[in-house]
Coordinates of C-alpha atoms in Angstrom, one line a residue:
X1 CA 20.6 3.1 -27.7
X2 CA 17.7 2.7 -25.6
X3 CA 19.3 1.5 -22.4
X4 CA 18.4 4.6 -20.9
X5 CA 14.8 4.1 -20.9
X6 CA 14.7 1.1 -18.2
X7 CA 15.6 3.4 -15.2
X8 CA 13.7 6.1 -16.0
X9 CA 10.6 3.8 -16.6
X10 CA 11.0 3.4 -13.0
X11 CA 12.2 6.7 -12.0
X12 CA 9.4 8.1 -13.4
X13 CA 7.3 5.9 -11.2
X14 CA 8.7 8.0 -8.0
X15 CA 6.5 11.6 -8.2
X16 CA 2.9 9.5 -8.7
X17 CA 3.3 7.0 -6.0
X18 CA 4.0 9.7 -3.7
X19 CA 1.4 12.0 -4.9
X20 CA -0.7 9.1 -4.5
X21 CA 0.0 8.5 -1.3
X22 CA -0.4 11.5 0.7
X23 CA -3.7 10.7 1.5
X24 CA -2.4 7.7 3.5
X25 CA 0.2 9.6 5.3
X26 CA -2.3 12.7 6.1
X27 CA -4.7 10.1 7.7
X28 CA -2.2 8.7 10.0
X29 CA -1.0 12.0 10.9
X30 CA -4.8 12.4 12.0
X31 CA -4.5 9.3 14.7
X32 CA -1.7 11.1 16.0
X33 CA -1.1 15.2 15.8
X34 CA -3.2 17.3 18.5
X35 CA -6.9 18.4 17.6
X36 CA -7.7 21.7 15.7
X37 CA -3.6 21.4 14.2
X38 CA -5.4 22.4 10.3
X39 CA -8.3 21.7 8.5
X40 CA -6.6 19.3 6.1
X41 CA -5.6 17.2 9.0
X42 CA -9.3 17.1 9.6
X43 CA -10.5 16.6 6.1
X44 CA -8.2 13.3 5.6
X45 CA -9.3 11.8 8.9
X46 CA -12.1 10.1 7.5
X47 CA -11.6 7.0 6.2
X48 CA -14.3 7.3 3.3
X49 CA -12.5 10.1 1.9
X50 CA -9.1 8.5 2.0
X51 CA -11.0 5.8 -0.1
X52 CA -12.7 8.1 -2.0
X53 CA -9.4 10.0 -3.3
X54 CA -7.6 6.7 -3.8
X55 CA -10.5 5.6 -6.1
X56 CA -10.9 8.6 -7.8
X57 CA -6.6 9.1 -8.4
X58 CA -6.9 5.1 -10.0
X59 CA -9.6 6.3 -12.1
X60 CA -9.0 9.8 -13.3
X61 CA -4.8 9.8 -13.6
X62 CA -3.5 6.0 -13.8
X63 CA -4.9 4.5 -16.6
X64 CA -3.2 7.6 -19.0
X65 CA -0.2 7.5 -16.4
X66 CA -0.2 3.8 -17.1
X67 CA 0.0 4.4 -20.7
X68 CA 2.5 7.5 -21.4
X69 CA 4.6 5.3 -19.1
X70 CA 4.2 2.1 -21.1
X71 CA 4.4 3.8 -23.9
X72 CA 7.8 6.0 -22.9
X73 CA 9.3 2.5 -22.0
X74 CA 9.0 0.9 -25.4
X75 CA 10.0 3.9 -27.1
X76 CA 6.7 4.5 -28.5
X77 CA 5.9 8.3 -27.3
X78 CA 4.1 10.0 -29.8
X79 CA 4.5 7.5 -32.9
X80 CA 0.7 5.8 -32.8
X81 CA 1.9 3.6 -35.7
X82 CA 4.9 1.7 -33.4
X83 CA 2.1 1.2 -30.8
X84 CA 0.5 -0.7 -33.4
X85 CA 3.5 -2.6 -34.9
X86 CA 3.9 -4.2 -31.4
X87 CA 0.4 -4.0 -29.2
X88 CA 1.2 -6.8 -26.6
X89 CA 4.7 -5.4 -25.1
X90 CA 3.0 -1.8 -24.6
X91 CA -0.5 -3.2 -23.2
X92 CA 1.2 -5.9 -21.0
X93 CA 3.6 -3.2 -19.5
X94 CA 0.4 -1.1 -19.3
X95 CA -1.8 -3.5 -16.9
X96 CA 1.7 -4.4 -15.2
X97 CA 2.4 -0.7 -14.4
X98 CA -1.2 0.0 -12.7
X99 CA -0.8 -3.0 -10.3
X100 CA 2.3 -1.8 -9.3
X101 CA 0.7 1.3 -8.9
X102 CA -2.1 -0.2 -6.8
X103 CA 0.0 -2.3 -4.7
X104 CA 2.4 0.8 -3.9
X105 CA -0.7 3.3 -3.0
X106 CA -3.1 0.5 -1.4
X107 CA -1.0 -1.7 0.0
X108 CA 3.0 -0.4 1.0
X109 CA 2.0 3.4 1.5
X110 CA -0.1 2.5 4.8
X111 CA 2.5 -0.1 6.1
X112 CA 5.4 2.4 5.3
X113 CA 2.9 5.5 6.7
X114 CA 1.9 3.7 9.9
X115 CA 6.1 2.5 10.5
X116 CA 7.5 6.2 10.2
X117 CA 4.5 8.5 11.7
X118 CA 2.7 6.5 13.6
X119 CA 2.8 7.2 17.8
X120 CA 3.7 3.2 18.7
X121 CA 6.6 3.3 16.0
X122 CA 9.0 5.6 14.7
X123 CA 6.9 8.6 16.0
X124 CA 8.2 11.3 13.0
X125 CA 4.8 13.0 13.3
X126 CA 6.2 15.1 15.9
X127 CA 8.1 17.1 13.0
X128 CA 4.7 18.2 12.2
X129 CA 3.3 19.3 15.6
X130 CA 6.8 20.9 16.8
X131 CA 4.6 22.5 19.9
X132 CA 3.8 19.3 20.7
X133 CA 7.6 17.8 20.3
X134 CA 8.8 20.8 22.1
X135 CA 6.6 20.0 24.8
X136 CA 7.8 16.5 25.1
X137 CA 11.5 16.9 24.6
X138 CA 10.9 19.3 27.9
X139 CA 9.4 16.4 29.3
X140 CA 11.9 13.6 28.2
X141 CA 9.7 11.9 26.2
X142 CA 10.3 13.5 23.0
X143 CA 12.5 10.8 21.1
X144 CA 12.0 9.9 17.3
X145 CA 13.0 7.0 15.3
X146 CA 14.4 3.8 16.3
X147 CA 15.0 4.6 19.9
X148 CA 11.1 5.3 20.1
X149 CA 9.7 2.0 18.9
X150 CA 7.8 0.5 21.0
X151 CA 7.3 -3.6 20.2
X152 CA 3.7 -5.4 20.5
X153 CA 2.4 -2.3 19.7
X154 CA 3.2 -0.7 16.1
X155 CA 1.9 -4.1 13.7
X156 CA -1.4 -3.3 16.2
X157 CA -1.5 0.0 14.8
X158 CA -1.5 -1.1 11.5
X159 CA -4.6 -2.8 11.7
X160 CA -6.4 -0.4 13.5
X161 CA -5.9 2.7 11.5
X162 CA -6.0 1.1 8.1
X163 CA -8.5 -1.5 8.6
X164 CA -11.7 1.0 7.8
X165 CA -10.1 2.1 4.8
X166 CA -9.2 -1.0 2.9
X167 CA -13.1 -1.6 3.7
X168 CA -14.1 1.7 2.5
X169 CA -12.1 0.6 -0.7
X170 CA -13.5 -2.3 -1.4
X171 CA -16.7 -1.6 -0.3
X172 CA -16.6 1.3 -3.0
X173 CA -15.1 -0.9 -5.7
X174 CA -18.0 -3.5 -5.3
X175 CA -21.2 -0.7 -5.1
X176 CA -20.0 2.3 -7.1
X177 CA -17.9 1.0 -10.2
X178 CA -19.9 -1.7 -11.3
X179 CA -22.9 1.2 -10.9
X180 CA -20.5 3.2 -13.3
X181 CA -20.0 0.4 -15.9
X182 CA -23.9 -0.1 -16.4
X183 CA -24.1 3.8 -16.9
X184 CA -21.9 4.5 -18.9
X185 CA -23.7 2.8 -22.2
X186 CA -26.9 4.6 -21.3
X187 CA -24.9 8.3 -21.1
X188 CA -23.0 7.6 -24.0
X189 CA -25.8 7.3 -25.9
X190 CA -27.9 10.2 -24.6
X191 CA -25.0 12.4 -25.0
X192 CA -25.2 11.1 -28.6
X193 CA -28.7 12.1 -29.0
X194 CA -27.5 15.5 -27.8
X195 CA -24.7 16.6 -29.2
X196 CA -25.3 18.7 -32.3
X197 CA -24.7 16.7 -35.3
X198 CA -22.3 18.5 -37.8
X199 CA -23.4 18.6 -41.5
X200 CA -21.0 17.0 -44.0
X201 CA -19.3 15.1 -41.0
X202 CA -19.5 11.6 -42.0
X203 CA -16.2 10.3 -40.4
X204 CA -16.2 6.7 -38.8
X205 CA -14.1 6.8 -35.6
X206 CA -10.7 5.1 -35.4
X207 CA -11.1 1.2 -35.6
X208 CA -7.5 1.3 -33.8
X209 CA -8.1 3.5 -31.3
X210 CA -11.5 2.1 -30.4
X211 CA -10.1 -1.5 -29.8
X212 CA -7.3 0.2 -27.8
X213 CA -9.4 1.4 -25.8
X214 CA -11.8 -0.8 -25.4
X215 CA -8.5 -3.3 -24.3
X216 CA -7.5 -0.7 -21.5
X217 CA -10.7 -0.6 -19.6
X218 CA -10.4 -4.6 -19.7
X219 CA -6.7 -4.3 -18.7
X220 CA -8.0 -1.7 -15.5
X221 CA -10.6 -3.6 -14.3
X222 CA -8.4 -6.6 -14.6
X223 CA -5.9 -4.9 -12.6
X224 CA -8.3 -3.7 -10.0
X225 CA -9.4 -7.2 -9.5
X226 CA -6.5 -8.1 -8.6
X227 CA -5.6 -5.7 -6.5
X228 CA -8.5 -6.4 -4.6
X229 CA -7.2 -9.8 -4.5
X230 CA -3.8 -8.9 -3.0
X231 CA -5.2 -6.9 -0.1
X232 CA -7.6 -9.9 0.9
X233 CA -4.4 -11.9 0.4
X234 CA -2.1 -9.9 2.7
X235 CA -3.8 -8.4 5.2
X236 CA -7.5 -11.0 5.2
X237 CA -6.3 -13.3 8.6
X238 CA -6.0 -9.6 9.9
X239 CA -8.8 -7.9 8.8
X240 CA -11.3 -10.9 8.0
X241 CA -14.1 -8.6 6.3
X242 CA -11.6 -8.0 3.5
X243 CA -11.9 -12.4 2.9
X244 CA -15.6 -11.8 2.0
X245 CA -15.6 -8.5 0.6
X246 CA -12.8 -8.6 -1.8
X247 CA -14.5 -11.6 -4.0
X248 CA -17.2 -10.3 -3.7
X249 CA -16.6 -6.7 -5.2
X250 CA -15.1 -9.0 -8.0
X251 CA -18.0 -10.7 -8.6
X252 CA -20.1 -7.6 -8.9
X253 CA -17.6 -6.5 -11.5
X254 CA -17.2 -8.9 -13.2
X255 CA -21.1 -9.5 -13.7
X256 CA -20.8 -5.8 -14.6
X257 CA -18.4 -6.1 -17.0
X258 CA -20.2 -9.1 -18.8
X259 CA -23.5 -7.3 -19.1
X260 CA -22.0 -4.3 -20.7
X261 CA -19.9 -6.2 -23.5
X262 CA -23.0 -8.6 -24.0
X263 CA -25.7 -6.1 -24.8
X264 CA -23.2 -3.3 -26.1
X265 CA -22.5 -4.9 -29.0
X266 CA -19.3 -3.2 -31.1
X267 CA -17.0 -4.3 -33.8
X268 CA -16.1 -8.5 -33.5
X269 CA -12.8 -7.5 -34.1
X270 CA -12.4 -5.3 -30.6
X271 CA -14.0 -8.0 -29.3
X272 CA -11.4 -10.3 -30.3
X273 CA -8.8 -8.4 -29.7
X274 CA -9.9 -8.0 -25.6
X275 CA -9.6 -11.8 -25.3
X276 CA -6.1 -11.4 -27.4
X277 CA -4.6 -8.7 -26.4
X278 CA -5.4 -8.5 -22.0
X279 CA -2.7 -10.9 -20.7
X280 CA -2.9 -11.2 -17.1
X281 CA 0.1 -10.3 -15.1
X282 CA 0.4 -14.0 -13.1
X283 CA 4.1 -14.2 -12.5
X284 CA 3.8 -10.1 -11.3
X285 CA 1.0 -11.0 -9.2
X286 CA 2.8 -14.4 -8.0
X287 CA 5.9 -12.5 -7.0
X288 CA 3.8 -9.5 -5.4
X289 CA 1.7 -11.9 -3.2
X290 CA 4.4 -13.8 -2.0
X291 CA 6.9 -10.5 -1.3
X292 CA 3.7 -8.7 0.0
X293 CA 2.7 -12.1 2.7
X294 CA 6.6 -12.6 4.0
X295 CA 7.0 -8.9 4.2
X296 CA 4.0 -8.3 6.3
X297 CA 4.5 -11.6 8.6
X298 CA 8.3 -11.1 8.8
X299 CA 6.8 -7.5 10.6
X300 CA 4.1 -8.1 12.7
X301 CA 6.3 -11.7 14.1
X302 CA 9.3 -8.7 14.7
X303 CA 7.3 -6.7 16.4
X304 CA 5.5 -9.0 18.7
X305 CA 9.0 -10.4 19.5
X306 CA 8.9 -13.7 18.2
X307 CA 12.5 -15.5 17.6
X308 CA 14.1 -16.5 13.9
X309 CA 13.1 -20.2 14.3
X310 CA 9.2 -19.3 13.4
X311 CA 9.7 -16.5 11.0
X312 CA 11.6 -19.4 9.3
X313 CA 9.4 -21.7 9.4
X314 CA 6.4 -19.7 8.0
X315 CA 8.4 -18.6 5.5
X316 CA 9.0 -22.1 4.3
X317 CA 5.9 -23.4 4.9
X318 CA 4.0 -20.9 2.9
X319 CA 6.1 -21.5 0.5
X320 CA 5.7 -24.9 -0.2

């Protein structure tokens, strides 16, 4: 009776990765539209905010997204006591749902931004400067899409534009959110100390909720690690910064993350249940690293005009 729910689980994923990835398409319409065309062109031509919205959106909307998604998908919208009955099929759809995220926003959104706007490729950012297309159609010069690529140029472009921001990212990931895990006990407990206690309000908080939620921050950092991981994967022999700052923001992290559950304390049985309950998505993350490197390759051999015989090859051989 549920068959229903399958395609609209991924449906649903539609309106979020796009939201999510305007930022990527505004900053590439920056490379490419004439000066003074808006001030939101301006505002997302700076790498560090591009980052900056990207880390904020994975912070503030996915890990709820995440869940009312995971949650919607095993038919366990609204009924906390189904959650409970069967933890590990909503939790691992959870942490698989915000590296899909990740990977759509962080990693396809620039490749597919860069393809369709971008000046060396498909060249659709004239739709948003039409003085500009008039101007060149006058000229002769004015085509779009396919008849506009330009090979040995477009994969370039790629690198160029996006490089800054995948360093802004994980440059970000490795100063500011371990700075936010080692924080957070310290405000936690002043806002404690502040907050007006209520007479007569002896309640002890939610055993199942606090384990829950202790297992989702575990599950997002989880999941930002290995997004991190992907992008040094993918694009690292491109952008070789990303090969030492991607383990390293992990490290941080994770060293992060240790210090807080160490000295923190809590219940043993959330405790237990983070070791329990986070299951790592390897076969996602197998599947995704391997779509991601062929994909990419498979491209930038393309567009620098190299026949089927190496494409082949590589593919094999990285592979085996």
């Amino acid at each position: 009776a549920d068959w229903w729910r399958r395609p609209m689980f991924v449906i649903l994923h539609v309106p979020f990765v796009c939201l999510a990835s305007l930022p990527a398409c505004g900053y590439v319409l920056v490379q490419n539209v004439p000066g003074g065309s808006g001030f939101q062109y301006t505002l997302m031509g700076n790498s560090l905010m591009v980052a900056g919205f990207k880390m904020g959106f994975n912070i503030l909307i996915v890990p709820s997204m995440a869940r009312s998604l995971a949650e919607f998908r095993h038919g366990a919208t609204g009924d906390a006591d189904r959650l409970y009955d069967d933890p590990l099929a909503v939790l691992k759809t959870e942490v698989v749902v915000v590296l899909t995220f990740n990977v759509a926003t962080v990693l396809l959104a620039p490749m597919v931004a860069v393809f369709v706007l971008d000046e060396s490729c498909l060249r659709y950012y004239l739709s948003f400067a039409p003085n500009l297309e008039d101007l060149l159609i006058t000229w002769g010069i004015g085509d779009k899409g396919l008849g506009a690529y330009r090979t040995r140029f477009c994969s370039r472009q790629l690198v160029t534009e996006f490089s800054y921001v995948w360093i802004s990212i994980l440059l970000l990931n490795a100063l500011l959110q371990p700075a936010q895990l080692l924080a957070r006990p310290m405000l936690d407990s002043l806002w404690a100390q502040l907050k007006p206690c209520q007479s007569g309000d002896d309640t002890e908080p939610d055993l199942h909720e606090q384990t829950l939620k202790a297992v989702r921050a575990m599950q997002s950092s989880l999941a930002q690690a290995l997004t991190e991981s992907l992008v040094a994967l993918v694009f690292g022999l491109l952008v070789p910064p990303l090969l030492f700052l991607a383990p390293l923001s992990v490290w941080f992290n994770h060293c992060a993350t240790t210090w807080v559950d160490t000295n923190r304390g809590g219940p043993f049985g959330t405790k237990v249940a983070q070791r329990v309950l986070v299951h790592p998505p390897i076969t996602q993350f197998r599947i995704l690293s391997h779509l991601l490197v062929w994909g990419l390759t498979t491209f930038v051999f393309v567009d620098l005009e190299f026949g089927v015989g190496p494409i082949v090859f590589y593919a094999l051989a990285s592979t085996a």
